[in-house]
């Protein structure tokens, strides 16, 4: 180990806030000026609800010519904000040089952005620069919905010897307009939580929403899904922010939002609650068993149909029949309170399983 790495190792420590739940990180999308950083930090600290200050120093922008971050000169502002408010600081890093600069200015937690997580070369460069430094690292999901890529970034950083890692769910790019800037695809975040149960996962509603009016709804959903915390962008003058103006809120508005969230726990110690839950779960298990029985029967019938189709040289797939099945299901499901989205997914799965059963018969 050379002197430089030895120094880094001594300098870095895990901030106390790291293990606080829910962990609330906030600050501007981008550091713009010393005044803006200081004022945001002080007003965030005054809410008493924020545990860590964030600010983008280097900004990966979609198009050239947009504000690409204030650069290294903004790091002393964050250092000062930390000194004045006592809030640990976190910034996004995407290159070895950025890692070194951030560590030189005592950044407490680093995060890897969504546009970096997609690129194994960049993640590896950051990971290599982290070797010998025990700084906590948060890893945002890649912009495309690929859990392997997200997990790959986790592994690269872990292999560099980083012991404290967390995940940030910031939604996924989808083509075309949706109500979100990035679709949350909650099931992917939950799947990641199941794959890495020892890692914290926090939600970034700002980059999911891209707008203020639905932030609270997404924050509440994340808490309902037992996320460990939130990273939300805030700015002293959101409308005039140099990046992501539409999605930022003032520190005071953030404070009110955090106040109105219903904080839920994963578990409570009440016996009555556990007994009631146990009973309902028993019923669910029973219904699930019945569903499996019924699905098994459905596949047996599909196999009989497969035999007729084989003997009469008919294709497995008949699109008109498939549409008929879906239409029937939509009509029935509507009355039962089942969404079209669920029905489509469910019947898609059932249909493919059914086709595979028929296929087996055709091949036999
Ligand atoms: C950010 O946090 O400002 C940012 C650029 O986020 P993402 O990497 O999620 O796009
Ligand atoms: Mn941003």
Short mmCIF file of C-alpha atoms and ligand atoms in Angstrom, two decimals:
data_model
loop_
_atom_site.label_atom_id
_atom_site.label_comp_id
_atom_site.label_asym_id
_atom_site.label_seq_id
_atom_site.Cartn_x
_atom_site.Cartn_y
_atom_site.Cartn_z
CA UNK A 1 0.00 0.00 0.00
CA UNK A 2 1.50 3.34 -0.96
CA UNK A 3 1.40 6.45 1.22
CA UNK A 4 -1.49 7.98 -0.62
CA UNK A 5 -3.78 4.99 -0.13
CA UNK A 6 -2.68 4.65 3.49
CA UNK A 7 -3.65 8.27 4.08
CA UNK A 8 -7.02 7.80 2.42
CA UNK A 9 -7.75 4.80 4.61
CA UNK A 10 -7.12 6.77 7.78
CA UNK A 11 -9.12 9.78 6.61
CA UNK A 12 -12.29 8.00 5.72
CA UNK A 13 -14.89 6.85 8.25
CA UNK A 14 -18.52 5.82 7.99
CA UNK A 15 -20.73 8.74 9.04
CA UNK A 16 -23.10 8.03 11.92
CA UNK A 17 -26.05 8.89 9.69
CA UNK A 18 -25.25 5.87 7.48
CA UNK A 19 -27.15 3.52 9.75
CA UNK A 20 -30.01 5.90 10.59
CA UNK A 21 -33.46 4.70 9.37
CA UNK A 22 -35.15 6.14 7.50
CA UNK A 23 -32.05 7.78 6.03
CA UNK A 24 -33.00 11.11 4.46
CA UNK A 25 -30.59 12.65 1.96
CA UNK A 26 -31.36 15.97 0.35
CA UNK A 27 -29.77 18.88 -1.42
CA UNK A 28 -29.65 20.47 -4.84
CA UNK A 29 -29.42 18.55 -8.07
CA UNK A 30 -26.32 20.67 -8.73
CA UNK A 31 -24.09 22.86 -6.61
CA UNK A 32 -24.29 26.27 -8.32
CA UNK A 33 -22.67 28.79 -6.00
CA UNK A 34 -21.32 28.94 -2.47
CA UNK A 35 -24.36 30.97 -1.37
CA UNK A 36 -26.82 28.49 -2.87
CA UNK A 37 -25.06 25.50 -1.28
CA UNK A 38 -24.80 27.17 2.13
CA UNK A 39 -28.38 28.44 2.15
CA UNK A 40 -29.80 25.09 1.03
CA UNK A 41 -27.73 23.21 3.61
CA UNK A 42 -28.68 25.55 6.46
CA UNK A 43 -32.37 25.50 5.62
CA UNK A 44 -32.31 21.70 5.27
CA UNK A 45 -30.58 21.38 8.63
CA UNK A 46 -33.21 23.68 10.14
CA UNK A 47 -35.98 21.22 9.23
CA UNK A 48 -34.34 18.74 11.60
CA UNK A 49 -35.39 15.96 9.23
CA UNK A 50 -32.41 15.60 6.93
CA UNK A 51 -29.45 13.33 7.69
CA UNK A 52 -27.12 13.96 4.77
CA UNK A 53 -26.49 16.68 2.21
CA UNK A 54 -26.28 15.85 -1.48
CA UNK A 55 -25.14 18.00 -4.41
CA UNK A 56 -24.06 17.19 -7.94
CA UNK A 57 -20.60 18.60 -8.72
CA UNK A 58 -20.10 16.88 -12.07
CA UNK A 59 -23.35 16.49 -14.01
CA UNK A 60 -23.86 13.89 -16.73
CA UNK A 61 -26.18 15.78 -19.08
CA UNK A 62 -28.04 14.32 -22.00
CA UNK A 63 -26.98 17.06 -24.44
CA UNK A 64 -23.76 19.08 -24.65
CA UNK A 65 -24.04 22.76 -23.90
CA UNK A 66 -26.25 22.20 -20.87
CA UNK A 67 -24.87 23.00 -17.42
CA UNK A 68 -22.38 20.21 -16.80
CA UNK A 69 -21.69 20.94 -13.16
CA UNK A 70 -19.58 23.51 -11.36
CA UNK A 71 -16.73 21.01 -11.02
CA UNK A 72 -14.06 20.68 -8.35
CA UNK A 73 -14.35 24.29 -7.30
CA UNK A 74 -17.71 23.45 -5.68
CA UNK A 75 -16.19 20.88 -3.30
CA UNK A 76 -14.92 23.45 -0.73
CA UNK A 77 -18.50 24.83 -0.55
CA UNK A 78 -19.76 21.40 0.46
CA UNK A 79 -16.93 21.05 2.95
CA UNK A 80 -17.97 24.36 4.48
CA UNK A 81 -21.65 23.35 4.51
CA UNK A 82 -20.71 20.19 6.37
CA UNK A 83 -18.69 22.19 8.90
CA UNK A 84 -21.49 24.66 9.54
CA UNK A 85 -24.45 22.24 9.64
CA UNK A 86 -22.76 19.02 10.79
CA UNK A 87 -24.45 17.16 7.92
CA UNK A 88 -22.25 14.58 6.17
CA UNK A 89 -21.98 15.15 2.42
CA UNK A 90 -22.45 12.96 -0.62
CA UNK A 91 -21.66 13.55 -4.31
CA UNK A 92 -21.86 11.61 -7.55
CA UNK A 93 -18.59 10.31 -8.99
CA UNK A 94 -18.06 8.85 -12.44
CA UNK A 95 -14.29 8.88 -13.00
CA UNK A 96 -11.11 8.10 -11.02
CA UNK A 97 -10.24 11.81 -10.92
CA UNK A 98 -13.65 12.67 -9.48
CA UNK A 99 -13.20 10.01 -6.78
CA UNK A 100 -9.83 11.47 -5.83
CA UNK A 101 -11.11 15.05 -5.78
CA UNK A 102 -14.16 14.11 -3.71
CA UNK A 103 -12.01 12.27 -1.16
CA UNK A 104 -9.55 15.15 -0.98
CA UNK A 105 -12.42 17.39 0.11
CA UNK A 106 -13.69 14.91 2.72
CA UNK A 107 -16.86 13.83 0.94
CA UNK A 108 -18.35 11.25 3.31
CA UNK A 109 -20.39 9.10 0.93
CA UNK A 110 -19.97 8.69 -2.83
CA UNK A 111 -22.70 7.71 -5.23
CA UNK A 112 -22.55 6.20 -8.68
CA UNK A 113 -25.14 7.71 -11.02
CA UNK A 114 -27.58 5.89 -13.28
CA UNK A 115 -25.67 6.81 -16.43
CA UNK A 116 -22.48 5.41 -14.93
CA UNK A 117 -23.97 2.16 -13.63
CA UNK A 118 -24.83 1.21 -17.23
CA UNK A 119 -21.19 1.31 -18.24
CA UNK A 120 -18.95 -1.44 -16.83
CA UNK A 121 -15.79 0.42 -17.96
CA UNK A 122 -16.76 3.47 -15.92
CA UNK A 123 -17.89 1.45 -12.91
CA UNK A 124 -14.58 -0.43 -12.99
CA UNK A 125 -12.63 2.81 -13.21
CA UNK A 126 -14.46 4.14 -10.14
CA UNK A 127 -14.03 0.82 -8.32
CA UNK A 128 -10.28 0.77 -9.04
CA UNK A 129 -9.96 4.31 -7.70
CA UNK A 130 -11.71 3.15 -4.52
CA UNK A 131 -9.27 0.36 -3.78
CA UNK A 132 -7.82 0.86 -0.31
CA UNK A 133 -10.40 3.46 0.68
CA UNK A 134 -13.21 2.45 2.97
CA UNK A 135 -15.74 5.07 1.95
CA UNK A 136 -19.45 4.18 1.78
CA UNK A 137 -20.84 4.02 -1.76
CA UNK A 138 -24.41 4.24 -3.00
CA UNK A 139 -25.17 2.72 -6.39
CA UNK A 140 -28.07 3.99 -8.45
CA UNK A 141 -29.92 1.64 -10.73
CA UNK A 142 -28.83 1.75 -14.39
CA UNK A 143 -31.15 3.78 -16.63
CA UNK A 144 -32.28 0.61 -18.40
CA UNK A 145 -34.20 -2.01 -16.43
CA UNK A 146 -31.36 -4.52 -16.09
CA UNK A 147 -30.83 -5.99 -12.64
CA UNK A 148 -27.75 -7.91 -13.76
CA UNK A 149 -26.06 -4.65 -14.67
CA UNK A 150 -27.06 -3.10 -11.33
CA UNK A 151 -25.77 -6.19 -9.51
CA UNK A 152 -22.61 -6.14 -11.65
CA UNK A 153 -21.83 -2.63 -10.41
CA UNK A 154 -22.41 -3.79 -6.82
CA UNK A 155 -19.96 -6.64 -7.35
CA UNK A 156 -17.30 -4.45 -8.94
CA UNK A 157 -17.44 -2.01 -6.03
CA UNK A 158 -17.50 -4.85 -3.47
CA UNK A 159 -14.47 -6.45 -5.08
CA UNK A 160 -12.58 -3.18 -4.65
CA UNK A 161 -12.96 -3.77 -0.91
CA UNK A 162 -15.82 -1.36 -0.19
CA UNK A 163 -17.74 -2.72 2.79
CA UNK A 164 -20.52 -0.19 3.14
CA UNK A 165 -22.72 -0.07 0.10
CA UNK A 166 -26.30 0.91 -0.53
CA UNK A 167 -28.67 0.99 -3.50
CA UNK A 168 -30.62 3.91 -4.87
CA UNK A 169 -33.77 3.24 -6.86
CA UNK A 170 -34.31 6.18 -9.28
CA UNK A 171 -36.56 4.60 -11.86
CA UNK A 172 -35.92 3.36 -15.39
CA UNK A 173 -36.05 4.98 -18.78
CA UNK A 174 -38.98 4.03 -20.97
CA UNK A 175 -39.54 5.24 -24.48
CA UNK A 176 -42.45 7.66 -24.92
CA UNK A 177 -44.37 9.72 -22.43
CA UNK A 178 -45.57 8.39 -19.13
CA UNK A 179 -46.62 10.27 -16.02
CA UNK A 180 -43.10 9.68 -14.69
CA UNK A 181 -39.77 10.94 -15.96
CA UNK A 182 -38.44 7.46 -15.16
CA UNK A 183 -40.83 4.57 -14.60
CA UNK A 184 -40.45 3.26 -11.05
CA UNK A 185 -40.93 -0.43 -11.95
CA UNK A 186 -41.20 -1.12 -8.24
CA UNK A 187 -40.96 -4.87 -8.73
CA UNK A 188 -37.37 -4.49 -9.96
CA UNK A 189 -36.33 -2.53 -6.88
CA UNK A 190 -38.02 -5.09 -4.67
CA UNK A 191 -36.28 -7.92 -6.54
CA UNK A 192 -32.94 -6.14 -5.96
CA UNK A 193 -33.79 -5.83 -2.26
CA UNK A 194 -34.38 -9.58 -2.15
CA UNK A 195 -31.12 -10.29 -3.97
CA UNK A 196 -29.08 -8.08 -1.63
CA UNK A 197 -30.91 -8.23 1.71
CA UNK A 198 -27.92 -6.96 3.65
CA UNK A 199 -27.73 -3.71 1.65
CA UNK A 200 -29.84 -0.66 2.32
CA UNK A 201 -32.03 0.54 -0.50
CA UNK A 202 -33.24 4.09 -0.68
CA UNK A 203 -35.63 5.66 -3.12
CA UNK A 204 -34.99 8.76 -5.24
CA UNK A 205 -38.47 10.12 -5.98
CA UNK A 206 -37.06 13.25 -7.68
CA UNK A 207 -35.63 11.46 -10.72
CA UNK A 208 -38.58 9.08 -10.89
CA UNK A 209 -41.16 11.90 -10.94
CA UNK A 210 -39.35 14.66 -12.80
CA UNK A 211 -42.03 16.97 -11.33
CA UNK A 212 -43.10 18.14 -7.91
CA UNK A 213 -46.78 17.28 -7.76
CA UNK A 214 -46.38 13.51 -7.56
CA UNK A 215 -43.26 13.41 -5.35
CA UNK A 216 -45.14 12.76 -2.13
CA UNK A 217 -47.08 9.88 -3.62
CA UNK A 218 -43.86 8.15 -4.74
CA UNK A 219 -42.19 8.84 -1.37
CA UNK A 220 -45.11 7.23 0.44
CA UNK A 221 -45.06 4.21 -1.87
CA UNK A 222 -41.37 3.70 -1.17
CA UNK A 223 -41.94 3.84 2.57
CA UNK A 224 -44.88 1.44 2.23
CA UNK A 225 -42.51 -0.97 0.46
CA UNK A 226 -40.09 -0.76 3.39
CA UNK A 227 -37.36 1.24 1.67
CA UNK A 228 -34.58 2.34 4.06
CA UNK A 229 -34.70 5.98 3.13
CA UNK A 230 -35.09 8.68 0.50
CA UNK A 231 -32.85 10.91 -1.59
CA UNK A 232 -34.79 14.00 -2.63
CA UNK A 233 -33.55 17.04 -4.51
CA UNK A 234 -34.07 20.42 -2.88
CA UNK A 235 -33.12 23.94 -3.84
CA UNK A 236 -33.55 27.40 -2.32
CA UNK A 237 -35.05 28.66 -5.57
CA UNK A 238 -36.30 25.54 -7.40
CA UNK A 239 -37.74 27.30 -10.46
CA UNK A 240 -34.38 28.86 -11.22
CA UNK A 241 -32.25 25.78 -10.58
CA UNK A 242 -29.55 25.24 -13.20
CA UNK A 243 -30.59 21.60 -13.60
CA UNK A 244 -33.74 19.59 -12.87
CA UNK A 245 -35.72 22.72 -11.98
CA UNK A 246 -39.12 21.09 -12.34
CA UNK A 247 -38.55 18.40 -9.76
CA UNK A 248 -36.87 20.29 -6.94
CA UNK A 249 -38.61 21.64 -3.84
CA UNK A 250 -37.53 24.13 -1.22
CA UNK A 251 -36.14 22.74 2.05
CA UNK A 252 -39.30 23.91 3.82
CA UNK A 253 -41.61 22.12 1.38
CA UNK A 254 -39.46 19.02 1.80
CA UNK A 255 -39.85 19.31 5.56
CA UNK A 256 -43.65 19.44 5.19
CA UNK A 257 -43.64 16.45 2.84
CA UNK A 258 -41.57 14.41 5.26
CA UNK A 259 -44.00 15.42 7.98
CA UNK A 260 -47.01 14.19 6.07
CA UNK A 261 -45.58 10.79 5.19
CA UNK A 262 -47.02 7.92 7.17
CA UNK A 263 -43.93 6.15 8.39
CA UNK A 264 -44.46 2.42 8.52
CA UNK A 265 -42.40 -0.23 10.24
CA UNK A 266 -41.70 -3.66 8.82
CA UNK A 267 -42.86 -5.26 12.05
CA UNK A 268 -44.35 -4.51 15.47
CA UNK A 269 -44.31 -6.44 18.70
CA UNK A 270 -48.05 -6.62 19.24
CA UNK A 271 -49.37 -10.16 19.73
CA UNK A 272 -52.83 -9.24 18.57
CA UNK A 273 -51.45 -7.88 15.30
CA UNK A 274 -49.32 -10.97 14.75
CA UNK A 275 -52.22 -13.33 15.44
CA UNK A 276 -54.50 -11.47 13.02
CA UNK A 277 -51.79 -11.35 10.35
CA UNK A 278 -51.05 -15.04 10.85
CA UNK A 279 -54.70 -15.89 10.28
CA UNK A 280 -54.91 -13.84 7.08
CA UNK A 281 -51.65 -15.29 5.79
CA UNK A 282 -53.03 -18.74 6.42
CA UNK A 283 -56.01 -17.88 4.24
CA UNK A 284 -53.70 -16.54 1.53
CA UNK A 285 -51.65 -19.75 1.60
CA UNK A 286 -54.82 -21.78 1.30
CA UNK A 287 -56.03 -19.74 -1.69
CA UNK A 288 -52.59 -19.97 -3.31
CA UNK A 289 -52.74 -23.78 -2.98
CA UNK A 290 -56.13 -23.77 -4.67
CA UNK A 291 -54.86 -21.49 -7.43
CA UNK A 292 -52.00 -23.91 -8.12
CA UNK A 293 -54.43 -26.84 -8.26
CA UNK A 294 -56.62 -24.96 -10.72
CA UNK A 295 -53.65 -23.92 -12.84
CA UNK A 296 -52.47 -27.53 -12.93
CA UNK A 297 -55.93 -28.58 -14.16
CA UNK A 298 -55.90 -25.80 -16.74
CA UNK A 299 -52.60 -27.11 -18.14
CA UNK A 300 -53.97 -30.66 -18.33
CA UNK A 301 -56.85 -29.36 -20.47
CA UNK A 302 -54.39 -27.38 -22.58
CA UNK A 303 -52.55 -30.64 -23.21
CA UNK A 304 -55.80 -32.28 -24.38
CA UNK A 305 -56.35 -29.36 -26.75
CA UNK A 306 -52.76 -29.82 -27.89
CA UNK A 307 -53.55 -33.42 -28.80
CA UNK A 308 -56.52 -32.36 -30.97
CA UNK A 309 -54.46 -29.67 -32.65
CA UNK A 310 -51.66 -32.11 -33.35
CA UNK A 311 -53.99 -34.74 -34.78
CA UNK A 312 -55.68 -32.14 -37.00
CA UNK A 313 -52.50 -30.30 -38.01
CA UNK A 314 -53.56 -26.99 -36.50
CA UNK A 315 -51.22 -24.26 -35.25
CA UNK A 316 -50.79 -23.90 -31.52
CA UNK A 317 -51.49 -20.19 -31.51
CA UNK A 318 -54.81 -18.74 -32.64
CA UNK A 319 -54.81 -15.02 -32.07
CA UNK A 320 -58.58 -14.62 -32.21
CA UNK A 321 -59.01 -17.16 -29.42
CA UNK A 322 -56.32 -15.40 -27.41
CA UNK A 323 -58.08 -12.03 -27.74
CA UNK A 324 -61.34 -13.67 -26.75
CA UNK A 325 -59.74 -15.04 -23.55
CA UNK A 326 -58.37 -11.60 -22.67
CA UNK A 327 -61.64 -9.79 -23.35
CA UNK A 328 -63.54 -12.23 -21.13
CA UNK A 329 -60.95 -11.81 -18.40
CA UNK A 330 -61.05 -8.00 -18.58
CA UNK A 331 -64.82 -7.99 -18.23
CA UNK A 332 -64.80 -10.40 -15.28
CA UNK A 333 -61.71 -8.85 -13.69
CA UNK A 334 -63.23 -5.41 -13.78
CA UNK A 335 -66.07 -6.57 -11.55
CA UNK A 336 -63.59 -8.19 -9.17
CA UNK A 337 -61.42 -5.07 -8.90
CA UNK A 338 -58.50 -6.55 -10.85
CA UNK A 339 -56.57 -4.11 -13.03
CA UNK A 340 -56.14 -4.60 -16.77
CA UNK A 341 -52.38 -4.48 -16.22
CA UNK A 342 -52.52 -7.41 -13.80
CA UNK A 343 -54.85 -9.43 -15.99
CA UNK A 344 -52.65 -8.90 -19.04
CA UNK A 345 -49.52 -10.00 -17.14
CA UNK A 346 -51.26 -12.95 -15.51
CA UNK A 347 -52.84 -14.27 -18.68
CA UNK A 348 -49.64 -13.72 -20.60
CA UNK A 349 -47.84 -16.00 -18.15
CA UNK A 350 -50.66 -18.56 -18.13
CA UNK A 351 -50.96 -18.47 -21.90
CA UNK A 352 -47.24 -19.09 -22.45
CA UNK A 353 -47.21 -21.92 -19.96
CA UNK A 354 -50.21 -23.34 -21.79
CA UNK A 355 -48.49 -22.99 -25.19
CA UNK A 356 -45.42 -24.75 -23.80
CA UNK A 357 -47.59 -27.64 -22.63
CA UNK A 358 -49.20 -27.87 -26.07
CA UNK A 359 -45.76 -27.71 -27.65
CA UNK A 360 -44.66 -30.71 -25.61
CA UNK A 361 -47.66 -32.64 -26.92
CA UNK A 362 -46.95 -31.57 -30.53
CA UNK A 363 -43.36 -32.74 -30.15
CA UNK A 364 -44.34 -36.06 -28.60
C1 LIG B 1 -28.73 13.21 -9.79
O1 LIG B 1 -28.91 12.58 -8.75
O2 LIG B 1 -28.74 14.44 -9.89
C2 LIG B 1 -28.61 12.43 -11.05
C3 LIG B 1 -27.95 12.88 -12.09
O3 LIG B 1 -29.30 11.30 -10.98
P1 LIG B 1 -29.38 10.02 -11.93
O4 LIG B 1 -27.99 9.44 -11.96
O5 LIG B 1 -30.33 9.18 -11.16
O6 LIG B 1 -29.91 10.46 -13.24
MN1 LIG B 2 -30.89 15.79 -10.75
#
